[in-house]
Tab-separated table of C-alpha atoms (C1' of nucleotides) in Angstrom:
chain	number	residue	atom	x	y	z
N	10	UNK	CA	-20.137	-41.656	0.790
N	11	UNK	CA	-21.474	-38.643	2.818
N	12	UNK	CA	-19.078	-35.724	2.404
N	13	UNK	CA	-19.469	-32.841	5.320
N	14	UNK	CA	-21.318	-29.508	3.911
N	15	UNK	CA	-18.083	-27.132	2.727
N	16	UNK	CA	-19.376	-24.004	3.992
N	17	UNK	CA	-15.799	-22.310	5.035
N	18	UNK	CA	-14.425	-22.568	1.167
N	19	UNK	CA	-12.254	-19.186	1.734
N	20	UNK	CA	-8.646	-19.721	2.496
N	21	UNK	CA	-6.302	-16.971	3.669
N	22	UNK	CA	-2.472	-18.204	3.711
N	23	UNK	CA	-0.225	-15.664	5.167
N	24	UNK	CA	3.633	-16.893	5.381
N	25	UNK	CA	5.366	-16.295	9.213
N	26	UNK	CA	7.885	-13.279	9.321
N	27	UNK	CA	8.649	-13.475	5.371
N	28	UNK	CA	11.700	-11.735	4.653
N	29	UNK	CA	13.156	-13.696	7.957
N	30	UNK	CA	12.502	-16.885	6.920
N	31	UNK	CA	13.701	-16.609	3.367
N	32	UNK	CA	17.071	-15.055	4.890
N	33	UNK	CA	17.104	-18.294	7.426
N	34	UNK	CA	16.595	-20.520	4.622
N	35	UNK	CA	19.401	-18.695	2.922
N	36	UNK	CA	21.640	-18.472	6.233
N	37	UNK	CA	20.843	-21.825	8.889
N	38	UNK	CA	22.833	-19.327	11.267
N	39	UNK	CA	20.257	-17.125	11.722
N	40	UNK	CA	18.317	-20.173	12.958
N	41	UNK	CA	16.617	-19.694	16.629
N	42	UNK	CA	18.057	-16.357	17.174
N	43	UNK	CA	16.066	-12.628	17.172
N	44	UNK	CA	16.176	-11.640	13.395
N	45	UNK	CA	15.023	-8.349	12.188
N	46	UNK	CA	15.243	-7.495	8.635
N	47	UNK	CA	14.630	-3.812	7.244
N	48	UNK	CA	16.534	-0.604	6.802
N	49	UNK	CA	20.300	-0.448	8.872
N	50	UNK	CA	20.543	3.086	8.419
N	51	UNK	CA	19.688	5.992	11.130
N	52	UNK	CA	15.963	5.800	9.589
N	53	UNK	CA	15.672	2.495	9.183
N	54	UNK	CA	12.950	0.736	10.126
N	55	UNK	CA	11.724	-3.313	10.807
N	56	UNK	CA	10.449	-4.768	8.203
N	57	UNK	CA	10.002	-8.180	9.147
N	58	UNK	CA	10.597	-9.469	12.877
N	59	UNK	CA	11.560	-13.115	13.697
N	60	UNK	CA	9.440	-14.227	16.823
N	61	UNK	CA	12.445	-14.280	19.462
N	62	UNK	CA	12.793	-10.578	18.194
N	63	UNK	CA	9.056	-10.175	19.073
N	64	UNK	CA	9.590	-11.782	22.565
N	65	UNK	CA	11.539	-9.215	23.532
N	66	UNK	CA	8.927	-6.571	21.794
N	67	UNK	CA	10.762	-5.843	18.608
N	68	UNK	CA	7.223	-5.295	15.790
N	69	UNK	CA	7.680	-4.494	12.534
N	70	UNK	CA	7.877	-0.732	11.574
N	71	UNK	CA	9.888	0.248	14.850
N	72	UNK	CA	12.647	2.202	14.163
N	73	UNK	CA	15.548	-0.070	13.633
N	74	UNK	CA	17.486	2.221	16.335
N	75	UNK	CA	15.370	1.052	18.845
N	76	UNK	CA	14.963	-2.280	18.130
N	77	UNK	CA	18.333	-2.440	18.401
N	78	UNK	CA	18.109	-0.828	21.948
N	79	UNK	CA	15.349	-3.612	22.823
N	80	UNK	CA	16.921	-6.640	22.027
N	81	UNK	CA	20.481	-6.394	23.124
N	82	UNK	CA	21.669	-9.609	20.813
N	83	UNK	CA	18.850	-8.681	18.128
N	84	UNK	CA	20.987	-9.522	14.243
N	85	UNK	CA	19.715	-7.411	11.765
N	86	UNK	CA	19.993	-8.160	7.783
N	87	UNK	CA	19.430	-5.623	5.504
N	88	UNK	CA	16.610	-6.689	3.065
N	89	UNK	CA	16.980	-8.234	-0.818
N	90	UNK	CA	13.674	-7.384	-2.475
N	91	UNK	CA	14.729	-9.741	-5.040
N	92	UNK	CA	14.906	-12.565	-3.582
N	93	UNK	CA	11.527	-12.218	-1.897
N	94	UNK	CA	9.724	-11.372	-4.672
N	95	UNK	CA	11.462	-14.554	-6.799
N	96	UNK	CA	10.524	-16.112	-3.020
N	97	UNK	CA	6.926	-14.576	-3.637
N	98	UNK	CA	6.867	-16.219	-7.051
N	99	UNK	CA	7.437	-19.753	-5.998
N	100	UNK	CA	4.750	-19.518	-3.228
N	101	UNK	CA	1.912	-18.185	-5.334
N	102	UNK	CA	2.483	-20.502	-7.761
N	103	UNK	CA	1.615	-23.388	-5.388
N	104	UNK	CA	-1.659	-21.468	-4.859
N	105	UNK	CA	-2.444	-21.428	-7.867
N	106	UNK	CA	-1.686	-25.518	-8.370
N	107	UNK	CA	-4.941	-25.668	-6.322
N	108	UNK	CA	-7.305	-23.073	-7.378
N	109	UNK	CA	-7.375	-20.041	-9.937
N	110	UNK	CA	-8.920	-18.456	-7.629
N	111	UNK	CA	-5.884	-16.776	-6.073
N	112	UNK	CA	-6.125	-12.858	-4.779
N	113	UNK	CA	-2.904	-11.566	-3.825
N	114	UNK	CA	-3.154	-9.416	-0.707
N	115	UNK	CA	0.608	-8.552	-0.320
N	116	UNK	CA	3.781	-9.969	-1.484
N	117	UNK	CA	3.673	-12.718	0.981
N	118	UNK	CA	-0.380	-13.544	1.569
N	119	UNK	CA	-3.713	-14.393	-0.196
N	120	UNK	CA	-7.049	-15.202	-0.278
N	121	UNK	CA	-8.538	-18.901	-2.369
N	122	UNK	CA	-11.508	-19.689	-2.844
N	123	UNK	CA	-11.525	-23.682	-3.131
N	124	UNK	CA	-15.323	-23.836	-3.728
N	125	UNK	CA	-14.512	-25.448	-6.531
N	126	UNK	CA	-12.582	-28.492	-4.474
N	127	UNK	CA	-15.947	-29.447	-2.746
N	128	UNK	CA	-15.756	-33.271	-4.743
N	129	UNK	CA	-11.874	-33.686	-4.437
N	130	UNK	CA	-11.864	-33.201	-0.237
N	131	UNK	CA	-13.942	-33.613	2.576
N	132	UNK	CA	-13.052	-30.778	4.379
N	133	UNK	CA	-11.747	-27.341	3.482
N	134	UNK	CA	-9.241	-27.731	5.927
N	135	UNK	CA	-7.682	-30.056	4.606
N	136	UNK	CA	-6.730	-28.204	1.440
N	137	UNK	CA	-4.598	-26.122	4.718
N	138	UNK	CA	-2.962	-28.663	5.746
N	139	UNK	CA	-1.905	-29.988	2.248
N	140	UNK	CA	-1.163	-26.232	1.467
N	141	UNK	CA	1.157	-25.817	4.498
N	142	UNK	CA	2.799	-29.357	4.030
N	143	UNK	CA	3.420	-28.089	0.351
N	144	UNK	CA	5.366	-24.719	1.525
N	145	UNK	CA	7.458	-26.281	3.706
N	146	UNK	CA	8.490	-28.918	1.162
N	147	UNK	CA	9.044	-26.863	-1.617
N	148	UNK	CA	10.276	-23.700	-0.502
N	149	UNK	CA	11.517	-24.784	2.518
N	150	UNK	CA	9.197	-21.391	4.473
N	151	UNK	CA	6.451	-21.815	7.212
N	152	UNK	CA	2.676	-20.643	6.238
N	153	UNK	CA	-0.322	-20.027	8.286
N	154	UNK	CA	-3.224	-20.702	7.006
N	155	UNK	CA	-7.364	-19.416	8.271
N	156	UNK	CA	-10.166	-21.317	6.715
N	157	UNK	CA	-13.705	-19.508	6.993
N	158	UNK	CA	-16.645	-18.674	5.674
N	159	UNK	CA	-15.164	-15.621	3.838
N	160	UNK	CA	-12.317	-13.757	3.451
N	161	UNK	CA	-12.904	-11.495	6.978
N	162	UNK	CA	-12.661	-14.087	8.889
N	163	UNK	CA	-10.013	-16.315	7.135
N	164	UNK	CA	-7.842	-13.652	7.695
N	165	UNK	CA	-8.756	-13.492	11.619
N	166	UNK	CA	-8.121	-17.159	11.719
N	167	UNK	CA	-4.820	-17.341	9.532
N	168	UNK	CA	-3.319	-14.450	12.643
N	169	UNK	CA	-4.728	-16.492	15.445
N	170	UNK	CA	-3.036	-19.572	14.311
N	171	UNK	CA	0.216	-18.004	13.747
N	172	UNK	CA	3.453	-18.757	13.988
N	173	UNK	CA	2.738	-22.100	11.838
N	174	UNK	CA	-0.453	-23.219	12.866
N	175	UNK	CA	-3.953	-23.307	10.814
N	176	UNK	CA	-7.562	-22.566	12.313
N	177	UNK	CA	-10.805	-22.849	10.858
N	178	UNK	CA	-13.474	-20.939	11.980
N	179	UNK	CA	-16.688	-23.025	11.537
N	180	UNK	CA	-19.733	-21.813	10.272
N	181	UNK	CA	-21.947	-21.160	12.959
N	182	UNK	CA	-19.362	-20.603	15.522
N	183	UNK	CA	-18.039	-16.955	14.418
N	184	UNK	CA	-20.025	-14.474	16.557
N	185	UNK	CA	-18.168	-16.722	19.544
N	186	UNK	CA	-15.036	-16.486	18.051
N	187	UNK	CA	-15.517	-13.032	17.082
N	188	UNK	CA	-17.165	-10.684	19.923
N	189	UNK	CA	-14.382	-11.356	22.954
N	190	UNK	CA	-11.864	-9.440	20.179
N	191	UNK	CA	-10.554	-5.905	20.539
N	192	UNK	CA	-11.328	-3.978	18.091
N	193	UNK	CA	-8.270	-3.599	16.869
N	194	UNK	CA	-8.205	-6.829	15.738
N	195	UNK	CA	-10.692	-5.886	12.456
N	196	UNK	CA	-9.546	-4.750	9.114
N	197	UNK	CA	-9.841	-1.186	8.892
N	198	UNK	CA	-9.313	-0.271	12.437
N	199	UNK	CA	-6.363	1.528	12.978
N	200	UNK	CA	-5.324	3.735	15.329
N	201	UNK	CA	-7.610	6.708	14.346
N	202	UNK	CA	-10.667	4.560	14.156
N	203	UNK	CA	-9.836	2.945	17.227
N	204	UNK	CA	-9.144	6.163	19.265
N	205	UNK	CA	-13.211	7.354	17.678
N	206	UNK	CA	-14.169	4.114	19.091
N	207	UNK	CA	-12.791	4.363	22.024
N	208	UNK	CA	-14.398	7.507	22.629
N	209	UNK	CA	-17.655	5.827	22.601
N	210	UNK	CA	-17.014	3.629	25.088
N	211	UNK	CA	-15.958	0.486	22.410
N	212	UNK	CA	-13.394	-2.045	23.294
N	213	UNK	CA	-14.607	-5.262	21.843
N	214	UNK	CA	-15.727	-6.715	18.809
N	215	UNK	CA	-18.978	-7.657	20.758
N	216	UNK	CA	-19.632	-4.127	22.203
N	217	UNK	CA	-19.192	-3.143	18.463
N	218	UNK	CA	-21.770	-5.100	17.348
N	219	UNK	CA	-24.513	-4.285	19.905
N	220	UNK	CA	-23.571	-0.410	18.837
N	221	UNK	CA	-26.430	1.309	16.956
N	222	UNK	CA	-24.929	1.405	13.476
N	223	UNK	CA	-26.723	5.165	12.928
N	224	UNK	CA	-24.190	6.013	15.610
N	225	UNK	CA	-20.664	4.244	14.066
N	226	UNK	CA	-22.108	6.041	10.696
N	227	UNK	CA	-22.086	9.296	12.362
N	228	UNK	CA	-19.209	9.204	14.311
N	229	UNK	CA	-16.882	6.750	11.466
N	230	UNK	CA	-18.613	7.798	8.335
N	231	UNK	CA	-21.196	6.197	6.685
N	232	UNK	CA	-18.726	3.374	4.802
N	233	UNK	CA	-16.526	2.996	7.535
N	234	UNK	CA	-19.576	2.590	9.902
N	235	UNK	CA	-21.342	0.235	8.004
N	236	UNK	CA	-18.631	-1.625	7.210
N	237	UNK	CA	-17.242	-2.014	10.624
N	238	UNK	CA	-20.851	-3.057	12.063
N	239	UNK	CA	-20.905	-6.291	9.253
N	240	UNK	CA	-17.539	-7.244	10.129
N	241	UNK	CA	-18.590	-7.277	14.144
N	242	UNK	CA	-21.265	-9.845	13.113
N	243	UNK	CA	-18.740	-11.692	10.843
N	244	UNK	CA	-20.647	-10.377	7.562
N	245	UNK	CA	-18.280	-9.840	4.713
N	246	UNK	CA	-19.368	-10.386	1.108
N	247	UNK	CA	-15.966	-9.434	-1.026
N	248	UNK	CA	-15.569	-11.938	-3.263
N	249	UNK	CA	-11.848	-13.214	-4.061
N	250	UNK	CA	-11.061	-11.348	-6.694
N	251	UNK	CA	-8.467	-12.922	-8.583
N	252	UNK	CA	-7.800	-9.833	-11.199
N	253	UNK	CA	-4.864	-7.732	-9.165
N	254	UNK	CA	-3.238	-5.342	-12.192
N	255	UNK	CA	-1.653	-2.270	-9.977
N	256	UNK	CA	-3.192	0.983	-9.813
N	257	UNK	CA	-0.270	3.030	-9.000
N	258	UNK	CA	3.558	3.182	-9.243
N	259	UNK	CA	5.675	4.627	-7.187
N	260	UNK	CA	9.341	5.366	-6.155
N	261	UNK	CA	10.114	7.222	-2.924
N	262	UNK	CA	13.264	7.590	-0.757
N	263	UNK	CA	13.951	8.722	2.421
N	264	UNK	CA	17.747	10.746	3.201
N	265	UNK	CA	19.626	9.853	6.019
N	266	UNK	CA	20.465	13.737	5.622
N	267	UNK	CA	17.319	16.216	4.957
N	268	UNK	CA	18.092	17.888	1.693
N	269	UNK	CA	17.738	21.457	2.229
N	270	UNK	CA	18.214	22.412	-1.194
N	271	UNK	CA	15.910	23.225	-4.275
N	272	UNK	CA	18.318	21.992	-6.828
N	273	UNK	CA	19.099	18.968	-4.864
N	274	UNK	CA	15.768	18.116	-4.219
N	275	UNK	CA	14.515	18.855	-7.886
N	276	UNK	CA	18.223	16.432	-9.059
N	277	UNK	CA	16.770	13.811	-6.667
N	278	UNK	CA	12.864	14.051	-8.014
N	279	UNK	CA	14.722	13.187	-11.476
N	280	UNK	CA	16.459	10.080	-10.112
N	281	UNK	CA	13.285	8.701	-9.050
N	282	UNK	CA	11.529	9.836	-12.280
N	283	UNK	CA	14.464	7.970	-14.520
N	284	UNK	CA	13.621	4.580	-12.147
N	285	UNK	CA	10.249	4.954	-12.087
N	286	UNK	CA	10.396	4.849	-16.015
N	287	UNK	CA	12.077	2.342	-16.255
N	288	UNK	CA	9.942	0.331	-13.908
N	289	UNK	CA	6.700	1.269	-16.300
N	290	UNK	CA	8.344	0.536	-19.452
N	291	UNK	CA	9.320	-3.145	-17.860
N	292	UNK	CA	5.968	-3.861	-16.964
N	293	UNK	CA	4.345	-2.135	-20.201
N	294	UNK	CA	2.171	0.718	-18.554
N	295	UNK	CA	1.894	4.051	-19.076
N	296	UNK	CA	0.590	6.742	-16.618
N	297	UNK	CA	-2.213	9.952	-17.082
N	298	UNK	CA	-1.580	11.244	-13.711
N	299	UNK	CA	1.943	12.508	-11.828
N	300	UNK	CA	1.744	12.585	-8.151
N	301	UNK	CA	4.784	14.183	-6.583
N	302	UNK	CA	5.188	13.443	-2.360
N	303	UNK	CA	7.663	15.969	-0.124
N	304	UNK	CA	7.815	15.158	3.424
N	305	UNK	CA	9.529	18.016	5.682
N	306	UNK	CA	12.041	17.637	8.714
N	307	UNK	CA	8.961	17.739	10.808
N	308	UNK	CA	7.239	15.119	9.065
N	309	UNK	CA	4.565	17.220	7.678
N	310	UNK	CA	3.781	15.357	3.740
N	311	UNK	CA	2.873	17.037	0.726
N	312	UNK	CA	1.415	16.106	-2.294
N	313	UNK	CA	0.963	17.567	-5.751
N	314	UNK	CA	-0.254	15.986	-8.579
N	315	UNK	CA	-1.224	16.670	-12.086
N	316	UNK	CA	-3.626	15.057	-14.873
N	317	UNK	CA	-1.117	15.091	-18.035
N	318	UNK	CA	-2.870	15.966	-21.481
N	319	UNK	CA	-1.482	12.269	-22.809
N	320	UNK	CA	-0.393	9.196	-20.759
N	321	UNK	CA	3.272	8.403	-20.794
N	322	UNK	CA	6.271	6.445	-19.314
N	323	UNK	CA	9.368	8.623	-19.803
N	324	UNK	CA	11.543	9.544	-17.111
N	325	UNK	CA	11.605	13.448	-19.305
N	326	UNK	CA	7.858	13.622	-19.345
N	327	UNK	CA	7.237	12.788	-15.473
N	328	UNK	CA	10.436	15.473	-14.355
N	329	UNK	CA	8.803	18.100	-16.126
N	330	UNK	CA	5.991	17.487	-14.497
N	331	UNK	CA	7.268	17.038	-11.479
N	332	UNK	CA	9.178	20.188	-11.599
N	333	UNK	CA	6.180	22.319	-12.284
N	334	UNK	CA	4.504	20.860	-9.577
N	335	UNK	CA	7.970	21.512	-7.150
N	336	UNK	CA	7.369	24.795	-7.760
N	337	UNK	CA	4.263	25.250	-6.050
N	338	UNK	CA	5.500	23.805	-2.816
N	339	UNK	CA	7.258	26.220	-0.365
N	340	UNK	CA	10.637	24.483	0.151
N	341	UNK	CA	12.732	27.134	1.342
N	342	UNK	CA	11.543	27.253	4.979
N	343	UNK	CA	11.966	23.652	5.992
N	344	UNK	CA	14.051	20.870	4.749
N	345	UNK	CA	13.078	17.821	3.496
N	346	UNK	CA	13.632	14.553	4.753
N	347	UNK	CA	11.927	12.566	1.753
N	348	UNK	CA	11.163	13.050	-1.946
N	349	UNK	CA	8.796	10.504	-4.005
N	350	UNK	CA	6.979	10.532	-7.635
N	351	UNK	CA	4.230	7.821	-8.737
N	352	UNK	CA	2.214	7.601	-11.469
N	353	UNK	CA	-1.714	6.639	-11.484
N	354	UNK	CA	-4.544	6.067	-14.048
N	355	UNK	CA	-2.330	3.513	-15.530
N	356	UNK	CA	-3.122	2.067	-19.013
N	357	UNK	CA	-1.239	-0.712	-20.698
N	358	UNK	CA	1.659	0.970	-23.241
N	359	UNK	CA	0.491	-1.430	-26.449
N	360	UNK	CA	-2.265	0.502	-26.467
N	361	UNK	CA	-2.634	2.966	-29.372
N	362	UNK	CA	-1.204	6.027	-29.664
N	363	UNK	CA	-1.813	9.492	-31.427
N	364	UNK	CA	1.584	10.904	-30.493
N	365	UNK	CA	4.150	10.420	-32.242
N	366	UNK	CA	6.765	13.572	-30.957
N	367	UNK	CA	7.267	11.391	-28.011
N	368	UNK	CA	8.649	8.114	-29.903
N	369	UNK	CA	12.542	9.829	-29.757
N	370	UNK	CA	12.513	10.482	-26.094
N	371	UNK	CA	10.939	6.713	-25.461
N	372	UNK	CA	13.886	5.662	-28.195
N	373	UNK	CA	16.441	7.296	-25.241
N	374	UNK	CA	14.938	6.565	-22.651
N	375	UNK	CA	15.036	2.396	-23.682
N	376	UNK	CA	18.549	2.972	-24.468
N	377	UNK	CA	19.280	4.383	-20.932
N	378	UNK	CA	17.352	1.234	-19.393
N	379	UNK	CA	19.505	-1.154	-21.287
N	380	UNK	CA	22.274	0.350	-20.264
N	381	UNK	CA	21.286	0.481	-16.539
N	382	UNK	CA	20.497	-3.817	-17.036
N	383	UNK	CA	23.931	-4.370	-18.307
N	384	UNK	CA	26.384	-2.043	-16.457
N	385	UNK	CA	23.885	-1.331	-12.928
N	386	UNK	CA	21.932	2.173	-11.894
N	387	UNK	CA	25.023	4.468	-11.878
N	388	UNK	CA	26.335	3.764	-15.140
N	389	UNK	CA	24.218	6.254	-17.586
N	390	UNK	CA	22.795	9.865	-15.577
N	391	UNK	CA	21.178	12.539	-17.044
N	392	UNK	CA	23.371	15.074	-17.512
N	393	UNK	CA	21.933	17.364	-14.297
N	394	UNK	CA	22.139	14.689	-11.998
N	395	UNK	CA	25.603	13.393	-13.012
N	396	UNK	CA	26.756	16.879	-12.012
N	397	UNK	CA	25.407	16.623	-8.610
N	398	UNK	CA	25.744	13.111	-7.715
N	399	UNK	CA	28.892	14.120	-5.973
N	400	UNK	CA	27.952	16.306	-3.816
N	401	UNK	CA	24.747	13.805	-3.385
N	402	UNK	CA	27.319	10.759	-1.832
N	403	UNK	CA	29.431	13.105	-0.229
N	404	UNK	CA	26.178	13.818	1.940
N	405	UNK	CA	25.902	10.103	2.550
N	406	UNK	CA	23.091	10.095	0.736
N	407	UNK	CA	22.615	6.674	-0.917
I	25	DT	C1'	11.000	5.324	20.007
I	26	DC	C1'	10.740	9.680	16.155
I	27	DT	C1'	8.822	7.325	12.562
I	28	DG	C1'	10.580	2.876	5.238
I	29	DG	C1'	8.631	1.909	0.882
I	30	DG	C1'	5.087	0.075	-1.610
I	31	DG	C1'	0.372	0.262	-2.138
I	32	DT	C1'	-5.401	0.854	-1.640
I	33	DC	C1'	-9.498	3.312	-0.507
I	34	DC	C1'	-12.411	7.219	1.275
I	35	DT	C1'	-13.737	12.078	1.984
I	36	DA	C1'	-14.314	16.697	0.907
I	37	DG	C1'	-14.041	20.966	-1.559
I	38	DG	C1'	-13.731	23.679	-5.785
I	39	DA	C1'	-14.294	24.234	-10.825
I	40	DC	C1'	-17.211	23.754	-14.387
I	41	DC	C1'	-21.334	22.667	-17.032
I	42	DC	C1'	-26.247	22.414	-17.920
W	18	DT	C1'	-32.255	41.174	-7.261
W	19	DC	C1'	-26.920	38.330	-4.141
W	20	DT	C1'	-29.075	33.713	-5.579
W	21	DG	C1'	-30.610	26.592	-7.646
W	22	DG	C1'	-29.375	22.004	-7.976
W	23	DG	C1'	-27.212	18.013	-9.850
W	24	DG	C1'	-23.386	15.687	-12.099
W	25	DT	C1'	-18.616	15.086	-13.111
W	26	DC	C1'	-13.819	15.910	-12.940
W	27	DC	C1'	-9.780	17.193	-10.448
W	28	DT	C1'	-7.007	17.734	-6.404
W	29	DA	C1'	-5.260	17.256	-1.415
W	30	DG	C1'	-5.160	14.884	2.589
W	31	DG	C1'	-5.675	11.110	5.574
W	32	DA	C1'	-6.438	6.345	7.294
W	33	DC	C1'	-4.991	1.981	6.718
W	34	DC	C1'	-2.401	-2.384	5.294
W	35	DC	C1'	1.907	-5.332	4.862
DNA sequence: TCTGGGGTCCTAGGACCC
DNA sequence: TCTGGGGTCCTAGGACCC
């Protein structure tokens, strides 16, 4: 038998409105109505939009407040990370029943590479359709699916199709499928690079492509330039790249109340150093570097960070970083409307090491964690924030 | 409209060394 | 005498993505 030439073996699969659909699943009542899940407080924002909420312009990342304003009848659900990441799980793990070649984009999309399914089906597509049937059947939540030549353009394809379709872009036809775009549409153009673009008079996908690319350089930067000139003729070499270990961690937490004190914002830099611990030691990294973010009431961000003479994973280690680094950020003339900490240059914690003074504060520090998993966040505090996580809920301040 | 929380990648300048 | 050049590490900020 003659089997068709597989040249569009990249898949993207991105799953419609995630966190909706796994609370509809969850909740048949939520069925057909505009669903937005994401923060419910003042500085909320959407998360995740179902598409009635879209018909009536509700996008994800829009204040909650004025969703709300928007879409008169618009039900919002406050989000359970858990459940979409266990949600997560169950998805990728169909991917993966098809091809190792699996790169996680986000929680709820990825690339495949099904090169390797060129004897088993005709058709890349119809690894899609299977794909999609699959979903549906076993996790009960709609996917989209692109098929392409590579991953650029699988992408473009898997957001045409959507909600719950699946396009393939064939080889051959992508310049037609590409150049009527805006060029908004490519990865990497956001509203900065769109704004340069549109300063040189470039709307489309097509006029991008028929740009001299010594001019995007100059004007984008040579990477962004270059890059943006393949992508407008559909030229995009990343391979799927199935090896995804994180290269940061980070906790951060925006107050429904700006904290406009130094002691409050230094008892609130320790919280997040305690969790973020706690979140290294569970997946078994440690950190070289401490970043420290402050954003003010007028949403100017800071950052501070600091290469630590060894790597580490205790909550003590990162606040007295952190704390240093505090110190050499003006916080008395503005208050502060968020506080975050994250850790980079990770290395995996069963790796040797030389110090050893370290081994009684890691000995608390798993004691505190254990505590946390049996009796919940609030039941163990260090001693300074216990004293001023009163006057930290009396603020409202969750 | 007044802007979350989790990330990745790029650029640019200064320190430092040879 | 007022002045090199390259490489590497560190830091801050910003753009972007979901």
């Amino acid at each position: 038998m003659k089997r068709a030439p597989f040249t569009e073996p990249i898949l993207h699969v991105d799953m419609d409105s995630f966190f909706v659909e796994v609370e509809r699943r969850d909740d048949p009542s939520l069925r057909d109505r505009p669903v937005a899940v994401g923060g419910t407080g003042d500085r909320g924002v959407v998360a995740s939009a179902s598409y009635e909420a879209r018909a009536n312009g509700v996008t994800s990342a829009m204040p909650m407040r004025y969703a709300r304003r928007l879409c008169r009848d618009l039900v919002v659900v406050s989000a359970h990370h858990a459940k979409y990441r266990q949600a997560s799980e169950d998805v990728f793990s169909i991917f993966r029943s098809f091809t190792p070649l699996v790169e996680g984009a986000s929680i709820d999309e990825a690339f495949l590479d099904i090169s390797g399914l060129r004897l088993h089906y005709e058709d890349p597509e119809q690894v899609g359709v299977e794909i999609r049937s699959r979903l549906r059947a076993e996790t009960g939540l709609p996917g989209s699916v692109g098929v392409a030549r590579n991953k650029f353009l699988a992408k473009l394809a898997s957001e045409t199709a959507k909600p719950d379709g699946l396009l393939k872009v064939a080889a051959g036809a992508e310049v037609e499928f590409l150049h009527p775009l805006p060029v908004t549409r490519l990865w990497g153009v956001g509203a900065a690079t769109s704004a340069a673009l549109e300063r040189l008079g470039i709307a489309t996908v097509g006029a991008l492509a028929s740009a001299p690319v010594e001019t995007l350089r100059r004007h984008l930067g040579s990477t962004m330039g270059t890059m943006l000139y393949d992508l407008a003729w559909g030229k995009d070499e990343r391979p799927v790249d199935p090896d995804g270990a994180a290269k940061s961690i980070s906790v951060e937490q925006t107050y429904e109340q700006d904290l406009a004190d130094r002691s409050l914002i230094e008892a609130e830099l320790l919280r997040h150093c305690v969790k973020l611990s706690g979140r290294m030691r569970r997946v078994g990294k440690l950190g070289k570097v401490l970043a420290v973010k402050v954003r003010f009431a007028d949403f100017e961000t800071v950052h501070r960070r600091l290469t630590l003479a060894d790597s580490t994973n205790t909550g003590r280690d990162m606040f007295r970083a952190g704390v240093a680094l505090l110190a050499d950020i003006d916080l008395d003339r503005r208050a502060v409307r968020l506080v975050g900490v994250g850790m980079t240059d990770l290395s995996d914690s069963t790796a040797p090491r030389q110090l050893t003074t370290h081994h009684e504060w890691e000995n608390v520090a798993d004691a505190v964690d254990q505590v946390h998993r049996r009796f919940g966040d609030q039941a163990v505090l260090p001693a300074r924030l216990a004293a001023t996580s009163e006057s930290i809920s009396e603020r409202g301040v969750s």
